[in-house]
CSV table of C-alpha atoms in Angstrom, one decimal:
chain,number,residue,atom,x,y,z
A,29,MET,CA,-158.3,-56.6,29.6
A,30,SER,CA,-161.3,-56.6,27.3
A,31,VAL,CA,-162.6,-56.7,23.7
A,32,VAL,CA,-164.6,-53.7,22.9
A,33,VAL,CA,-167.1,-53.6,20.0
A,34,VAL,CA,-167.9,-50.0,19.2
A,35,LEU,CA,-171.4,-49.9,17.7
A,36,GLU,CA,-171.6,-46.2,16.7
A,37,GLY,CA,-172.8,-46.1,13.1
A,38,ALA,CA,-173.2,-49.9,12.9
A,39,GLY,CA,-176.5,-51.4,12.2
A,40,PRO,CA,-177.5,-55.1,11.9
A,41,GLY,CA,-176.3,-55.2,8.3
A,42,ARG,CA,-172.7,-54.9,9.5
A,43,PHE,CA,-172.9,-58.4,11.1
A,44,THR,CA,-173.1,-61.7,9.3
A,45,VAL,CA,-174.2,-64.8,11.3
A,46,ALA,CA,-173.1,-68.1,9.7
A,47,VAL,CA,-172.4,-71.7,10.8
A,48,SER,CA,-168.9,-73.0,10.0
A,49,PRO,CA,-167.9,-76.7,10.0
A,50,LEU,CA,-164.3,-75.8,10.0
A,51,ALA,CA,-164.6,-73.6,13.0
A,52,GLU,CA,-166.6,-76.3,14.8
A,53,LEU,CA,-163.8,-78.8,13.9
A,54,ALA,CA,-161.3,-76.6,15.6
A,55,ALA,CA,-163.5,-76.4,18.7
A,56,SER,CA,-163.9,-80.2,18.8
A,57,LEU,CA,-160.1,-80.7,18.3
A,58,HIS,CA,-159.6,-78.3,21.3
A,59,VAL,CA,-161.9,-80.6,23.4
A,60,LEU,CA,-160.0,-83.8,22.3
A,61,THR,CA,-156.7,-82.2,23.2
A,62,GLY,CA,-157.7,-81.0,26.6
A,63,HIS,CA,-160.0,-83.8,27.8
A,64,GLY,CA,-157.3,-85.5,29.8
A,65,ARG,CA,-156.9,-82.5,32.0
A,66,GLY,CA,-160.5,-82.4,33.0
A,67,HIS,CA,-161.2,-79.7,30.3
A,68,HIS,CA,-164.7,-79.6,28.9
A,69,ALA,CA,-166.0,-82.3,31.2
A,70,GLU,CA,-169.4,-82.5,29.6
A,71,HIS,CA,-167.7,-83.8,26.4
A,72,ALA,CA,-165.3,-86.1,28.2
A,73,PRO,CA,-167.1,-89.5,27.4
A,74,TRP,CA,-167.2,-88.5,23.7
A,75,ALA,CA,-163.5,-87.5,23.7
A,76,GLN,CA,-162.4,-90.6,25.4
A,77,GLU,CA,-164.3,-92.8,22.9
A,78,VAL,CA,-162.8,-90.9,19.9
A,79,ALA,CA,-159.3,-91.1,21.3
A,80,ARG,CA,-159.7,-94.9,22.1
A,81,ALA,CA,-160.9,-95.8,18.6
A,82,ALA,CA,-158.7,-93.4,16.6
A,83,PRO,CA,-155.8,-94.6,14.5
A,84,ALA,CA,-152.3,-93.9,15.5
A,85,ALA,CA,-151.9,-91.3,12.6
A,86,PHE,CA,-154.8,-89.3,14.1
A,87,ARG,CA,-153.4,-89.4,17.7
A,88,ALA,CA,-150.0,-88.2,16.3
A,89,GLY,CA,-151.6,-85.4,14.3
A,90,LEU,CA,-153.6,-84.3,17.3
A,91,ARG,CA,-150.4,-83.7,19.3
A,92,ARG,CA,-148.3,-82.3,16.4
A,93,PHE,CA,-150.7,-79.6,15.3
A,94,SER,CA,-152.3,-78.8,18.8
A,95,PRO,CA,-150.9,-75.3,18.9
A,96,LEU,CA,-153.4,-74.5,16.1
A,97,TRP,CA,-156.4,-75.0,18.4
A,98,THR,CA,-155.2,-74.8,22.1
A,99,ALA,CA,-154.5,-71.3,23.4
A,100,LEU,CA,-154.6,-69.3,20.3
A,101,ARG,CA,-157.1,-70.6,17.7
A,102,TRP,CA,-155.6,-70.6,14.2
A,103,ARG,CA,-157.1,-68.1,11.8
A,104,GLY,CA,-157.1,-70.7,9.1
A,105,PHE,CA,-160.2,-72.2,10.7
A,106,TYR,CA,-162.2,-69.1,10.0
A,107,THR,CA,-163.5,-67.5,6.8
A,108,GLY,CA,-162.1,-64.3,5.1
A,109,LEU,CA,-158.4,-65.5,5.1
A,110,GLU,CA,-157.1,-63.3,2.3
A,111,ARG,CA,-156.1,-59.7,2.9
A,112,PRO,CA,-158.3,-57.4,0.8
A,113,GLU,CA,-156.7,-56.1,-2.4
A,114,GLY,CA,-154.6,-52.9,-1.8
A,115,MET,CA,-154.4,-53.3,2.0
A,116,PRO,CA,-150.8,-53.3,3.2
A,117,ALA,CA,-149.5,-55.8,5.7
A,118,PRO,CA,-148.9,-54.6,9.2
A,119,ARG,CA,-145.4,-53.2,9.5
A,120,PRO,CA,-143.0,-53.8,12.5
A,121,GLY,CA,-142.5,-50.9,15.0
A,122,PRO,CA,-140.8,-50.4,18.3
A,123,GLY,CA,-141.0,-53.5,20.5
A,124,PRO,CA,-139.1,-55.9,22.7
A,125,SER,CA,-137.0,-57.5,20.1
A,126,PRO,CA,-136.2,-57.3,16.3
A,127,GLY,CA,-139.1,-58.4,14.2
A,128,VAL,CA,-141.6,-57.3,16.8
A,129,ARG,CA,-144.4,-54.7,16.2
A,130,ALA,CA,-146.4,-52.6,18.6
A,131,PRO,CA,-150.0,-53.8,19.0
A,132,SER,CA,-152.8,-52.1,17.1
A,133,ALA,CA,-156.1,-51.4,18.8
A,134,THR,CA,-158.2,-51.5,15.7
A,135,SER,CA,-158.2,-53.3,12.4
A,136,PRO,CA,-158.1,-51.4,9.2
A,137,PRO,CA,-161.1,-51.5,6.8
A,138,ALA,CA,-161.5,-55.0,5.5
A,139,GLY,CA,-163.6,-54.5,2.5
A,140,PRO,CA,-167.0,-56.3,1.9
A,141,PRO,CA,-168.7,-58.4,4.6
A,142,PRO,CA,-167.7,-62.1,4.7
A,143,ALA,CA,-169.8,-64.4,2.7
A,144,GLY,CA,-172.9,-65.7,4.5
A,145,PRO,CA,-176.5,-65.3,5.0
A,146,SER,CA,-177.8,-61.8,5.9
A,147,PRO,CA,-178.9,-61.0,9.5
A,148,THR,CA,-182.6,-61.3,8.6
A,149,THR,CA,-182.4,-64.6,6.6
A,150,PRO,CA,-185.6,-66.4,7.6
A,151,SER,CA,-184.4,-69.9,7.2
A,152,VAL,CA,-181.1,-71.8,7.4
A,153,SER,CA,-179.6,-75.2,6.6
A,154,ALA,CA,-176.5,-77.0,7.7
A,155,PRO,CA,-173.6,-76.6,5.3
A,156,SER,CA,-171.5,-79.4,3.9
A,157,GLY,CA,-168.5,-80.7,5.9
A,158,PRO,CA,-164.8,-79.6,6.1
A,159,PRO,CA,-163.4,-80.8,2.7
A,160,ALA,CA,-165.1,-78.0,0.8
A,161,ALA,CA,-164.4,-75.5,3.6
A,162,MET,CA,-160.7,-76.3,3.4
A,163,SER,CA,-160.4,-75.1,-0.2
A,164,PRO,CA,-159.4,-71.5,0.8
A,165,LEU,CA,-156.5,-73.0,2.8
A,166,SER,CA,-155.0,-74.7,-0.1
A,167,ARG,CA,-155.2,-71.6,-2.2
A,168,LEU,CA,-153.8,-69.2,0.4
A,169,PRO,CA,-150.5,-67.6,-0.6
A,170,VAL,CA,-147.7,-69.4,1.3
A,171,GLU,CA,-146.5,-66.2,2.9
A,172,ARG,CA,-150.0,-65.6,4.3
A,173,PHE,CA,-150.3,-69.2,5.4
A,174,ALA,CA,-146.9,-68.8,7.3
A,175,GLU,CA,-148.0,-65.5,8.9
A,176,LEU,CA,-151.2,-66.9,10.3
A,177,THR,CA,-149.6,-70.1,11.4
A,178,ALA,CA,-146.7,-68.2,13.1
A,179,TYR,CA,-149.1,-66.4,15.3
A,180,SER,CA,-150.5,-69.7,16.7
A,181,CYS,CA,-147.0,-71.0,17.2
A,182,ALA,CA,-146.2,-67.9,19.3
A,183,SER,CA,-149.6,-68.1,20.9
A,184,GLY,CA,-150.2,-64.3,20.6
A,185,TYR,CA,-150.3,-61.2,18.4
A,186,ASN,CA,-149.2,-58.4,20.7
A,187,GLY,CA,-145.8,-57.2,19.7
A,188,TYR,CA,-145.3,-59.6,16.8
A,189,ALA,CA,-145.2,-59.1,13.0
A,190,PHE,CA,-144.8,-62.3,10.9
A,191,ASP,CA,-145.9,-61.1,7.5
A,192,ARG,CA,-142.2,-61.8,6.2
A,193,VAL,CA,-141.4,-64.6,8.6
A,194,LEU,CA,-140.2,-66.8,5.8
A,195,HIS,CA,-137.7,-64.2,4.5
A,196,ASP,CA,-136.8,-61.9,7.4
A,197,PRO,CA,-134.3,-63.5,9.8
A,198,ALA,CA,-135.4,-61.1,12.6
A,199,GLN,CA,-139.0,-62.2,12.4
A,200,ALA,CA,-138.0,-65.9,12.2
A,201,ALA,CA,-135.8,-65.4,15.3
A,202,ALA,CA,-138.8,-63.7,17.1
A,203,LEU,CA,-141.0,-66.6,16.3
A,204,ARG,CA,-138.4,-69.2,17.6
A,205,HIS,CA,-137.9,-67.1,20.7
A,206,ALA,CA,-141.6,-66.9,21.5
A,207,ALA,CA,-142.3,-70.6,20.8
A,208,SER,CA,-139.3,-71.8,22.8
A,209,GLY,CA,-141.0,-70.4,25.9
A,210,LEU,CA,-144.2,-72.4,25.3
A,211,PRO,CA,-144.9,-76.1,25.9
A,212,GLU,CA,-144.0,-78.5,23.0
A,213,PRO,CA,-144.9,-78.9,20.2
A,214,HIS,CA,-145.1,-75.1,19.7
A,215,LEU,CA,-141.3,-74.9,18.8
A,216,GLU,CA,-141.5,-78.1,16.8
A,217,LEU,CA,-144.3,-76.7,14.7
A,218,ALA,CA,-142.6,-73.3,14.3
A,219,GLU,CA,-139.4,-75.1,13.0
A,220,ALA,CA,-141.4,-77.1,10.5
A,221,LEU,CA,-143.1,-73.9,9.3
A,222,LEU,CA,-139.8,-72.2,8.7
A,223,ARG,CA,-138.2,-75.3,7.2
A,224,ASP,CA,-140.9,-76.1,4.6
A,225,PRO,CA,-144.2,-74.2,4.8
A,226,GLU,CA,-145.8,-75.9,1.8
A,227,ALA,CA,-145.1,-79.4,3.3
A,228,LEU,CA,-146.5,-78.2,6.6
A,229,ARG,CA,-149.7,-77.0,4.9
A,230,ALA,CA,-150.1,-80.3,3.1
A,231,ASP,CA,-149.6,-82.2,6.3
A,232,VAL,CA,-152.2,-80.0,8.2
A,233,LEU,CA,-154.8,-80.5,5.3
A,234,THR,CA,-154.2,-84.2,5.4
A,235,PHE,CA,-154.8,-84.3,9.1
A,236,LEU,CA,-158.0,-82.2,8.8
A,237,ARG,CA,-159.3,-84.6,6.2
A,238,LEU,CA,-158.4,-87.5,8.5
A,239,CYS,CA,-160.5,-85.8,11.2
A,240,HIS,CA,-163.4,-85.9,8.9
A,241,SER,CA,-163.3,-89.6,8.5
A,242,VAL,CA,-162.4,-90.5,12.1
A,243,PHE,CA,-165.1,-88.5,13.9
A,244,PHE,CA,-166.3,-85.2,12.3
A,245,THR,CA,-168.7,-86.6,9.8
A,246,ALA,CA,-170.9,-88.0,12.6
A,247,LEU,CA,-170.3,-85.0,14.8
A,248,TRP,CA,-171.4,-82.5,12.2
A,249,ALA,CA,-174.4,-84.5,11.2
A,250,GLU,CA,-175.7,-84.0,14.7
A,251,THR,CA,-174.3,-80.6,15.5
A,252,GLY,CA,-174.7,-78.7,12.2
A,253,PRO,CA,-178.5,-78.4,12.4
A,254,HIS,CA,-178.3,-77.3,16.1
A,255,LEU,CA,-175.8,-74.5,15.2
A,256,ALA,CA,-178.0,-73.5,12.2
A,257,ARG,CA,-180.9,-72.9,14.5
A,258,ALA,CA,-178.8,-71.0,16.9
A,259,ALA,CA,-177.5,-68.8,14.1
A,260,HIS,CA,-181.1,-68.1,13.0
A,261,ARG,CA,-182.0,-67.0,16.5
A,262,VAL,CA,-179.1,-64.5,16.6
A,263,ARG,CA,-180.0,-63.2,13.2
A,264,GLN,CA,-183.6,-62.5,14.5
A,265,ARG,CA,-182.3,-60.8,17.6
A,266,LEU,CA,-180.0,-58.6,15.5
A,267,ALA,CA,-183.0,-57.6,13.4
A,268,ASP,CA,-185.5,-57.3,16.2
A,269,ASP,CA,-183.4,-55.8,19.1
A,270,GLY,CA,-180.3,-54.4,17.4
A,271,PRO,CA,-176.6,-55.2,17.6
A,272,ALA,CA,-176.1,-54.1,21.3
A,273,ALA,CA,-178.7,-56.5,22.7
A,274,ALA,CA,-177.7,-59.3,20.4
A,275,LEU,CA,-174.0,-59.1,21.1
A,276,ALA,CA,-174.5,-58.7,24.9
A,277,ALA,CA,-176.6,-61.9,24.9
A,278,LEU,CA,-173.5,-63.9,23.7
A,279,SER,CA,-171.7,-63.7,27.0
A,280,PRO,CA,-172.5,-63.4,30.7
A,281,SER,CA,-169.2,-61.4,30.9
A,282,SER,CA,-170.4,-58.7,28.6
A,283,VAL,CA,-171.3,-55.1,29.5
A,284,ARG,CA,-173.3,-52.6,27.4
A,285,LEU,CA,-172.1,-49.0,27.6
A,286,ALA,CA,-173.0,-45.7,26.0
A,287,ASP,CA,-171.3,-42.7,24.6
A,288,PRO,CA,-170.3,-44.2,22.3
A,289,PRO,CA,-172.6,-47.2,22.2
A,290,ARG,CA,-170.5,-50.3,22.7
A,291,VAL,CA,-170.4,-53.8,24.1
A,292,VAL,CA,-167.4,-54.9,26.2
A,293,PHE,CA,-166.4,-58.6,26.5
A,294,ASP,CA,-164.2,-59.6,29.5
A,295,LYS,CA,-161.2,-61.2,27.9
A,296,VAL,CA,-157.5,-61.8,28.6
A,297,HIS,CA,-156.5,-59.7,25.7
A,298,HIS,CA,-157.4,-56.2,24.4
A,299,ALA,CA,-158.9,-55.3,21.1
A,300,VAL,CA,-161.2,-52.7,19.7
A,301,ILE,CA,-163.6,-53.8,16.9
A,302,THR,CA,-165.5,-51.1,14.8
A,303,PRO,CA,-168.2,-52.8,12.7
A,304,ALA,CA,-169.0,-49.5,11.0
A,305,ARG,CA,-165.5,-49.8,9.4
A,306,THR,CA,-165.0,-53.6,9.3
A,307,PRO,CA,-168.0,-56.0,9.1
A,308,VAL,CA,-168.0,-58.7,11.8
A,309,LEU,CA,-168.7,-62.4,11.3
A,310,LEU,CA,-170.6,-64.2,14.2
A,311,ILE,CA,-170.2,-68.0,14.3
A,312,PRO,CA,-172.1,-70.3,16.9
A,313,THR,CA,-170.3,-73.2,18.4
A,314,ARG,CA,-171.4,-76.2,20.6
A,315,TYR,CA,-168.1,-77.9,21.3
A,316,GLY,CA,-166.3,-74.6,21.9
A,317,ALA,CA,-168.4,-73.8,25.1
A,318,PRO,CA,-167.7,-72.1,27.4
A,319,HIS,CA,-165.1,-70.2,25.4
A,320,LEU,CA,-166.1,-67.1,23.5
A,321,VAL,CA,-163.2,-66.7,20.9
A,322,VAL,CA,-162.6,-63.3,19.3
A,323,LYS,CA,-160.4,-63.2,16.2
A,324,ASN,CA,-159.2,-59.7,15.2
A,325,GLU,CA,-156.0,-60.1,13.2
A,326,PRO,CA,-154.9,-57.0,11.4
A,327,GLY,CA,-156.3,-56.8,7.8
A,328,LEU,CA,-158.9,-59.5,8.3
A,329,PRO,CA,-162.6,-59.4,9.1
A,330,PRO,CA,-163.2,-59.8,12.8
A,331,VAL,CA,-164.8,-63.0,14.0
A,332,VAL,CA,-166.7,-63.8,17.2
A,333,HIS,CA,-167.0,-67.5,17.8
A,334,PHE,CA,-169.6,-67.8,20.5
A,335,PRO,CA,-171.1,-70.7,22.5
A,336,VAL,CA,-174.8,-71.4,21.8
A,337,ASP,CA,-175.1,-72.4,25.4
A,338,ALA,CA,-173.3,-69.6,27.2
A,339,PRO,CA,-172.7,-70.1,31.0
A,340,VAL,CA,-175.0,-68.2,33.3
A,341,VAL,CA,-172.2,-66.8,35.5
A,342,GLY,CA,-169.5,-64.6,34.2
A,343,VAL,CA,-166.1,-63.8,35.6
A,344,THR,CA,-167.3,-60.7,37.5
A,345,LEU,CA,-170.1,-62.5,39.4
A,346,ALA,CA,-167.9,-65.5,40.0
A,347,ARG,CA,-165.2,-63.4,41.5
A,348,SER,CA,-167.7,-61.4,43.6
A,349,ARG,CA,-169.2,-64.5,45.1
A,350,MET,CA,-165.8,-65.8,46.1
A,351,LEU,CA,-164.8,-62.4,47.6
A,352,ALA,CA,-168.2,-62.3,49.5
A,353,LEU,CA,-167.2,-65.3,51.4
A,354,THR,CA,-163.8,-64.1,52.6
A,355,ASP,CA,-165.3,-62.0,55.3
A,356,PRO,CA,-165.2,-64.0,58.6
A,357,ARG,CA,-168.4,-62.4,59.9
A,358,ARG,CA,-170.2,-63.1,56.7
A,359,VAL,CA,-169.0,-66.8,56.8
A,360,ARG,CA,-170.4,-67.1,60.3
A,361,LEU,CA,-173.7,-65.7,59.1
A,362,CYS,CA,-173.8,-68.2,56.2
A,363,ARG,CA,-173.1,-71.1,58.5
A,364,LEU,CA,-176.2,-70.1,60.6
A,365,ILE,CA,-178.6,-69.7,57.7
A,366,ALA,CA,-177.3,-72.8,55.9
A,367,ARG,CA,-178.9,-74.9,58.7
A,368,GLN,CA,-182.2,-73.0,58.8
A,369,SER,CA,-183.8,-69.8,57.7
A,370,MET,CA,-183.6,-66.9,60.2
A,371,THR,CA,-184.7,-63.4,60.7
A,372,THR,CA,-182.4,-60.4,60.8
A,373,ALA,CA,-183.2,-59.9,64.5
A,374,ASP,CA,-182.3,-63.5,65.4
A,375,LEU,CA,-179.1,-63.3,63.4
A,376,ALA,CA,-178.1,-60.0,65.0
A,377,HIS,CA,-178.5,-61.6,68.5
A,378,ARG,CA,-176.6,-64.7,67.7
A,379,LEU,CA,-173.7,-62.8,65.9
A,380,SER,CA,-173.5,-60.0,68.4
A,381,MET,CA,-174.0,-57.5,65.6
A,382,THR,CA,-176.5,-54.7,65.0
A,383,ARG,CA,-179.4,-55.3,62.8
A,384,PRO,CA,-178.2,-52.8,60.2
A,385,GLN,CA,-174.8,-54.6,60.1
A,386,VAL,CA,-176.7,-58.0,59.4
A,387,SER,CA,-178.9,-56.4,56.9
A,388,ARG,CA,-175.9,-55.0,54.9
A,389,HIS,CA,-174.3,-58.5,54.8
A,390,LEU,CA,-177.6,-60.1,53.8
A,391,ARG,CA,-178.1,-57.6,51.1
A,392,ALA,CA,-174.7,-58.2,49.6
A,393,LEU,CA,-175.3,-62.0,49.7
A,394,ARG,CA,-178.8,-61.7,48.1
A,395,ASP,CA,-177.5,-59.3,45.4
A,396,LEU,CA,-175.0,-62.1,44.5
A,397,GLY,CA,-177.8,-64.8,44.3
A,398,LEU,CA,-176.4,-66.6,47.4
A,399,VAL,CA,-179.3,-66.0,49.8
A,400,ARG,CA,-183.0,-66.7,49.3
A,401,THR,CA,-185.8,-65.1,51.3
A,402,GLU,CA,-189.3,-66.3,52.4
A,403,ARG,CA,-192.0,-64.5,54.3
A,404,ASN,CA,-193.7,-66.0,57.3
A,405,GLY,CA,-196.5,-63.6,58.3
A,406,ARG,CA,-194.8,-60.3,59.2
A,407,TYR,CA,-191.3,-61.9,59.3
A,408,VAL,CA,-188.8,-62.2,56.5
A,409,LEU,CA,-186.6,-65.3,56.8
A,410,TYR,CA,-183.2,-65.6,55.1
A,411,GLY,CA,-181.7,-68.9,54.0
A,412,LEU,CA,-178.5,-69.8,52.2
A,413,ASP,CA,-178.9,-71.0,48.6
A,414,LEU,CA,-176.8,-74.1,49.0
A,415,GLY,CA,-177.1,-74.9,45.3
A,416,ALA,CA,-175.6,-71.6,44.3
A,417,VAL,CA,-172.8,-72.1,46.9
A,418,GLU,CA,-172.1,-75.6,45.6
A,419,ARG,CA,-171.8,-74.2,42.0
A,420,ILE,CA,-169.2,-71.5,42.9
A,421,GLY,CA,-166.2,-73.8,42.2
A,422,ARG,CA,-167.6,-75.0,38.9
A,423,ASP,CA,-168.7,-71.4,37.9
A,424,VAL,CA,-165.2,-70.1,38.7
A,425,ALA,CA,-163.6,-72.8,36.5
A,426,THR,CA,-166.0,-72.0,33.7
A,427,ALA,CA,-165.6,-68.3,33.9
A,428,LEU,CA,-161.9,-68.5,33.9
A,429,GLN,CA,-162.0,-70.4,30.6
A,430,TYR,CA,-164.5,-68.0,29.0
């Protein structure tokens, strides 16, 4: 599965790079919810301290509203919430149950670019905190609020249409069915949405304001300027190197392809984004690392929420390194060169293999960054990079989250 950004006809002006306190709040809530499972270990001390000092109302809200920031990030945390005037809502089609719609590969045109600095803005400043950013949520029509919230309660888009979930019994049944198969509180939140969406929205906004006083004021004061500098770097790269280079640099799991020019992100869902038709918003995150979140709801501007400190190893490389060590002969070779560096001839003798066979194994390991070489006169010695091997487990865990 992958997210494909088709760049044909799309210049730097089709991308807006902006910092977002509300998006960073979502990322930090994701960390707070998952820190007990060893998730985001680098932020564990911070998360533990916040959880320890937080009032009971905050801890209750963190659990109650967790579907909004765990598996499927709620679109309410991102800008451009309102469907452009004249754009129809997605309609249901054939699917697995009533109220279900077939997935769409692309978003329809979404009007003007989202508000924010242009790609070549030479200077940036950290914006104000979440209270002002929450204003669009309070003004959002209740049907739109319910639709976007229902997607998070169902933890997915594919096959679902929730544009009339408050009025269509089939859509409401589809939401309950999807949420019932997920851990609580997904179903609890879905029932609250169907019962009284305005009351739920008020509760969500109250909780987000509470976050601001409990921990986010201090977090944003530290993180906002850091993200502003990261956004400026991406703007400069868009202007200097073009969209393909700028997008590919956001993820180690990205691939640049041609005919048509495009960048492919390795993700667990499929989407096709065409910036020539729909401007794209790029938002940096610090607490969201290592996740790269792509929001591509029908009728809304696509959003790429990218980590400023992207992991070095992507899914493909992590998987290839694991597979390289499943060959018993290669494992024997690695055990020898883990102790001391050796030549191809010495390895062939000890392993009862031909030199070409040993060379092929060494080349595969070296291409994956697991073997280092050093020259001693006319001899080339091969040694195992123990640091790279020790990182395999951590790299795999990180890549699987990306």
